[in-house]
């Protein structure tokens, strides 16, 4: 009996030793694999399935981690974000547009009806010089503009921006309206009423629609850009005529020479004004802009002309941008017809997404 027990004990020891040497075959040791930068996944060494993710062209997509607070509580749903045009561009633009609205019966606008004072040139200066919400180097103005236009004036990028940012834009307008107050003639402060909200959105929609239609017409009408070229040449002729006249003041020029230089100034000014009127008539015939004055139309024509000089192929993008602006105006008008909604707070983690500075 003792011999049997001894043999069993020896076999048990041998079996235990063999099991210890081969335990990894039965229980694989967990290993850590990197599934994303600074994110790890613990597994057993078995291959994991690979899932392909398709993202919008030239855009980054936020994740739940991007939209969580420091305490780990999720906030508003994630919105896709572009690498150049950040979410805080939309927030800044919305606040800027709301600030341009002056309700009736207020200290700045005592009249009965509200006004919407939006100037295209001021918008271009704000976002083409200050670059609010745009992920570019503001110290390099010309380089930053080139980066923006090269990126944005591509049809796939424009489609993405319109689809992803229109809902964000509408909610941003609502947030700005809900946080805005106005000074009454009595000096008291008042919030935006529901009637004023609808008025502001209606005025904005009409303005955006006019700008969009005009932009599309300017980009698609080659004859208008030729008229812009002629107008700019005539402007330069006026400058040169003035320069030639003033250069004579320090010389011993004859009276007839000075009279001729003075007459040259008058002639070039008349020629320039003829070119300006022809350009305006062409713009009005092509787009029938409502509510835009002559200086704004000329300014927009020159803006589109500069884009064509930088990249002739970009005219398709400029025209599409105008079309999408009209569609955005329609979405704003639809929102104006709806009751004021409850909107989420400003999405966190998105305003700095994609920053390269």
XYZ file of C-alpha atoms in Angstrom:
357
model
C 0.000 0.000 0.000
C 2.856 2.320 0.867
C 4.456 1.587 -2.508
C 1.198 2.528 -4.315
C 0.909 5.824 -2.410
C 4.547 6.651 -3.152
C 4.057 6.000 -6.859
C 0.870 8.182 -6.903
C 2.699 11.002 -5.109
C 5.541 10.914 -7.641
C 3.064 10.992 -10.578
C 1.232 13.950 -9.036
C 4.473 15.896 -8.698
C 5.393 15.119 -12.300
C 1.941 16.156 -13.561
C 2.064 19.409 -11.604
C 5.495 20.252 -12.996
C 4.283 19.553 -16.576
C 1.178 21.746 -16.037
C 3.234 24.645 -14.718
C 5.525 24.462 -17.744
C 2.566 24.511 -20.183
C 0.033 26.729 -18.360
C 0.231 29.460 -21.039
C -1.291 27.065 -23.547
C -4.443 26.861 -21.413
C -4.532 30.371 -19.906
C -2.981 32.970 -22.289
C -1.275 35.820 -20.461
C -3.094 39.192 -20.951
C -1.153 41.720 -22.990
C -1.736 45.456 -23.603
C -2.064 46.687 -27.177
C -2.250 50.333 -28.282
C -5.532 50.983 -30.071
C -5.174 54.788 -30.334
C -2.624 57.383 -29.226
C -2.333 57.107 -25.430
C -5.203 54.597 -25.277
C -4.598 50.901 -24.550
C -6.676 47.758 -24.667
C -5.961 44.640 -22.583
C -6.400 41.345 -24.387
C -5.270 37.725 -24.411
C -3.040 38.039 -27.422
C -5.748 36.837 -29.803
C -6.183 39.037 -32.908
C -9.051 41.512 -32.629
C -11.366 42.398 -35.549
C -10.457 45.605 -37.402
C -13.288 48.098 -38.028
C -12.834 50.695 -40.790
C -14.052 54.195 -39.993
C -14.764 56.662 -42.795
C -14.517 60.320 -41.849
C -15.585 63.425 -43.808
C -13.072 64.894 -46.235
C -10.598 67.257 -44.529
C -12.428 67.054 -41.247
C -11.959 65.513 -37.845
C -14.704 63.845 -35.844
C -15.181 64.386 -32.141
C -15.486 61.459 -29.751
C -17.363 61.103 -26.460
C -14.087 61.875 -24.668
C -13.969 65.243 -26.444
C -17.390 66.113 -25.061
C -16.918 65.229 -21.414
C -16.280 67.483 -18.459
C -13.342 67.183 -16.084
C -15.559 65.108 -13.783
C -16.254 62.672 -16.603
C -19.888 63.647 -17.111
C -20.965 63.705 -20.764
C -22.348 67.002 -22.071
C -23.969 67.823 -25.412
C -23.820 65.294 -28.278
C -20.653 65.360 -30.337
C -20.607 67.418 -33.530
C -18.164 66.799 -36.383
C -15.512 69.504 -36.569
C -13.443 70.830 -39.459
C -9.682 71.223 -39.057
C -9.648 74.897 -40.158
C -13.162 76.199 -39.481
C -13.633 75.373 -35.812
C -16.820 75.299 -33.789
C -15.971 78.568 -32.065
C -16.052 80.246 -35.493
C -19.756 79.397 -35.629
C -20.302 80.626 -32.066
C -18.446 83.879 -32.767
C -20.282 84.422 -36.052
C -23.656 83.833 -34.396
C -22.919 86.307 -31.630
C -21.672 88.839 -34.196
C -24.840 88.512 -36.281
C -27.131 88.856 -33.276
C -25.230 91.994 -32.238
C -26.016 93.501 -35.647
C -29.751 93.292 -34.918
C -31.341 96.362 -33.343
C -34.948 95.788 -32.188
C -37.437 98.593 -32.508
C -38.291 100.655 -29.465
C -34.791 100.507 -27.998
C -32.297 103.232 -27.187
C -30.230 102.592 -30.323
C -33.308 102.183 -32.520
C -36.335 104.149 -31.260
C -38.329 103.316 -34.404
C -41.143 100.811 -34.480
C -39.374 98.213 -36.659
C -36.149 96.383 -36.027
C -33.043 96.905 -38.164
C -30.349 94.492 -39.221
C -27.103 96.328 -39.945
C -24.851 93.743 -41.566
C -22.053 95.002 -43.792
C -20.164 92.534 -45.985
C -16.913 94.474 -45.690
C -16.975 94.443 -41.887
C -17.555 90.676 -41.895
C -14.629 90.175 -44.274
C -12.367 92.272 -42.046
C -13.404 90.379 -38.919
C -12.742 86.935 -40.349
C -10.192 87.805 -43.050
C -7.923 89.839 -40.769
C -8.706 88.839 -37.179
C -9.459 85.191 -38.129
C -11.812 84.619 -35.174
C -12.400 80.870 -34.764
C -10.199 79.922 -37.717
C -7.254 77.604 -37.140
C -4.562 79.653 -38.922
C -1.608 81.811 -37.945
C -3.039 85.348 -37.548
C 0.452 86.875 -37.774
C 0.678 85.868 -41.447
C -2.390 87.549 -42.942
C -1.809 86.659 -46.601
C -0.644 83.144 -45.780
C -3.627 82.564 -43.499
C -6.079 83.696 -46.185
C -4.448 81.365 -48.697
C -4.755 78.440 -46.276
C -8.427 79.205 -45.621
C -9.486 79.637 -49.239
C -7.453 76.680 -50.497
C -9.123 74.503 -47.892
C -12.683 75.826 -47.839
C -13.347 76.481 -51.537
C -13.493 72.780 -52.362
C -16.904 71.316 -53.045
C -16.559 68.252 -50.728
C -15.444 70.508 -47.859
C -18.299 72.939 -48.535
C -20.790 70.063 -48.504
C -19.400 68.847 -45.183
C -19.426 72.301 -43.598
C -23.029 72.917 -44.657
C -24.290 69.527 -43.475
C -22.368 69.489 -40.193
C -22.521 73.149 -39.213
C -26.022 74.297 -40.182
C -27.660 72.690 -37.093
C -24.855 74.070 -34.921
C -25.310 77.521 -36.472
C -29.054 77.544 -35.792
C -28.563 76.523 -32.164
C -25.767 79.078 -31.751
C -28.086 81.827 -32.974
C -30.685 80.740 -30.442
C -28.123 80.751 -27.618
C -26.959 84.230 -28.597
C -30.527 85.545 -28.756
C -31.409 84.062 -25.371
C -28.389 85.695 -23.705
C -28.775 89.129 -25.319
C -30.267 92.192 -23.614
C -31.124 95.651 -24.960
C -31.349 99.084 -23.415
C -34.771 100.701 -23.587
C -35.211 104.492 -23.961
C -35.952 104.569 -20.226
C -32.556 103.082 -19.479
C -33.948 99.725 -18.361
C -32.592 96.476 -19.772
C -34.849 94.043 -21.656
C -34.399 90.555 -23.083
C -35.296 89.551 -26.624
C -38.995 88.789 -26.965
C -40.383 85.987 -29.108
C -41.586 88.526 -31.696
C -38.131 90.126 -31.826
C -36.497 86.707 -32.153
C -38.644 85.896 -35.179
C -37.951 89.336 -36.651
C -34.186 88.965 -36.263
C -34.099 85.500 -37.836
C -36.336 86.658 -40.709
C -34.133 89.686 -41.423
C -30.997 87.528 -41.248
C -32.467 84.946 -43.622
C -33.308 87.631 -46.196
C -29.821 89.105 -45.928
C -28.020 85.761 -46.252
C -30.168 84.826 -49.236
C -29.308 88.047 -51.068
C -25.578 87.702 -50.363
C -25.590 84.053 -51.443
C -27.416 84.709 -54.722
C -25.135 87.642 -55.530
C -22.002 85.613 -54.790
C -23.146 82.775 -57.037
C -23.967 85.166 -59.884
C -20.611 86.926 -59.630
C -18.737 83.635 -59.708
C -20.689 82.229 -62.653
C -20.753 85.343 -64.870
C -17.447 85.810 -66.674
C -18.531 89.115 -68.194
C -18.872 90.667 -64.735
C -15.294 89.767 -63.841
C -14.140 91.415 -67.078
C -15.997 94.564 -66.047
C -14.291 94.406 -62.648
C -10.919 94.277 -64.396
C -11.813 97.350 -66.462
C -13.054 99.205 -63.359
C -9.846 98.459 -61.443
C -7.743 99.644 -64.393
C -9.696 102.888 -64.517
C -9.233 103.355 -60.767
C -5.487 103.007 -61.243
C -5.604 105.589 -64.055
C -7.209 108.079 -61.666
C -4.473 107.473 -59.094
C -1.749 107.942 -61.686
C -3.366 111.155 -62.963
C -3.434 112.600 -59.434
C 0.172 111.571 -58.870
C 1.303 113.224 -62.109
C -0.497 116.448 -61.192
C 1.018 116.662 -57.704
C 4.491 115.900 -59.025
C 4.255 119.097 -61.074
C 3.861 121.232 -57.957
C 7.568 121.067 -57.222
C 8.625 121.664 -60.796
C 8.649 124.720 -63.025
C 5.801 123.412 -65.138
C 3.949 125.697 -67.504
C 0.370 126.704 -66.843
C -0.772 124.790 -69.911
C 0.960 121.616 -68.661
C -0.746 121.931 -65.293
C -4.107 122.562 -66.932
C -3.590 119.494 -69.070
C -2.756 117.401 -65.977
C -5.848 118.722 -64.197
C -8.022 117.907 -67.212
C -6.508 114.421 -67.234
C -7.756 113.887 -63.673
C -11.311 114.874 -64.651
C -11.242 112.604 -67.704
C -10.003 109.562 -65.773
C -12.614 110.117 -63.050
C -15.385 110.271 -65.644
C -14.101 107.079 -67.277
C -13.930 105.335 -63.913
C -17.520 106.304 -63.078
C -18.730 104.974 -66.418
C -17.009 101.662 -65.693
C -18.517 101.596 -62.210
C -22.049 102.136 -63.519
C -21.643 99.423 -66.142
C -20.400 97.021 -63.486
C -23.326 97.806 -61.185
C -25.851 97.372 -63.986
C -24.366 93.979 -64.837
C -24.524 92.825 -61.203
C -28.122 93.983 -60.765
C -29.178 92.309 -64.013
C -27.511 89.025 -63.045
C -28.625 88.700 -59.410
C -31.269 91.368 -58.648
C -29.853 92.015 -55.155
C -32.329 93.414 -52.668
C -31.207 95.603 -49.796
C -27.553 95.888 -50.826
C -26.119 99.274 -51.679
C -23.765 100.007 -54.571
C -20.598 100.053 -52.463
C -21.322 96.557 -51.113
C -21.983 95.164 -54.575
C -18.736 96.632 -55.910
C -16.882 95.284 -52.881
C -18.265 91.767 -53.391
C -17.432 91.871 -57.102
C -13.829 92.767 -56.289
C -13.661 90.009 -53.648
C -14.787 87.365 -56.135
C -12.404 88.826 -58.727
C -9.453 88.381 -56.327
C -10.400 84.745 -55.765
C -10.382 84.177 -59.521
C -6.921 85.730 -59.801
C -5.584 83.536 -56.988
C -7.091 80.366 -58.447
C -9.380 80.416 -61.502
C -10.586 76.908 -60.627
C -11.948 78.182 -57.305
C -14.882 79.896 -59.020
C -16.849 76.646 -58.865
C -16.304 76.608 -55.103
C -17.295 80.266 -54.732
C -20.490 79.645 -56.698
C -21.302 76.584 -54.587
C -20.619 78.545 -51.397
C -23.196 81.086 -52.559
C -25.725 78.336 -53.282
C -25.203 76.767 -49.863
C -25.551 80.175 -48.229
C -28.999 80.445 -49.837
C -29.900 77.037 -48.412
C -28.653 78.142 -44.999
C -30.880 81.211 -45.297
C -33.840 78.930 -45.963
C -33.016 76.923 -42.821
C -32.850 80.146 -40.796
C -36.240 81.215 -42.169
C -37.744 77.851 -41.234
C -36.379 78.257 -37.705
C -37.975 81.714 -37.519
C -41.397 80.133 -38.100
C -40.904 77.696 -35.214
C -41.303 78.441 -31.482
C -38.122 79.186 -29.584
C -36.491 75.816 -28.801
C -34.467 74.752 -25.797
C -30.850 74.515 -26.906
C -27.937 72.709 -25.316
C -25.016 74.644 -23.845
C -22.005 75.407 -26.017
C -20.376 72.027 -26.838
C -17.225 71.610 -24.765
C -13.970 70.339 -26.194
C -14.820 71.334 -29.755
C -13.725 74.945 -29.883
C -10.044 74.022 -29.802
C -10.273 70.866 -31.851
C -7.711 70.833 -34.620
C -5.746 73.827 -33.399
C -2.226 73.906 -34.718
C -0.935 77.006 -32.968
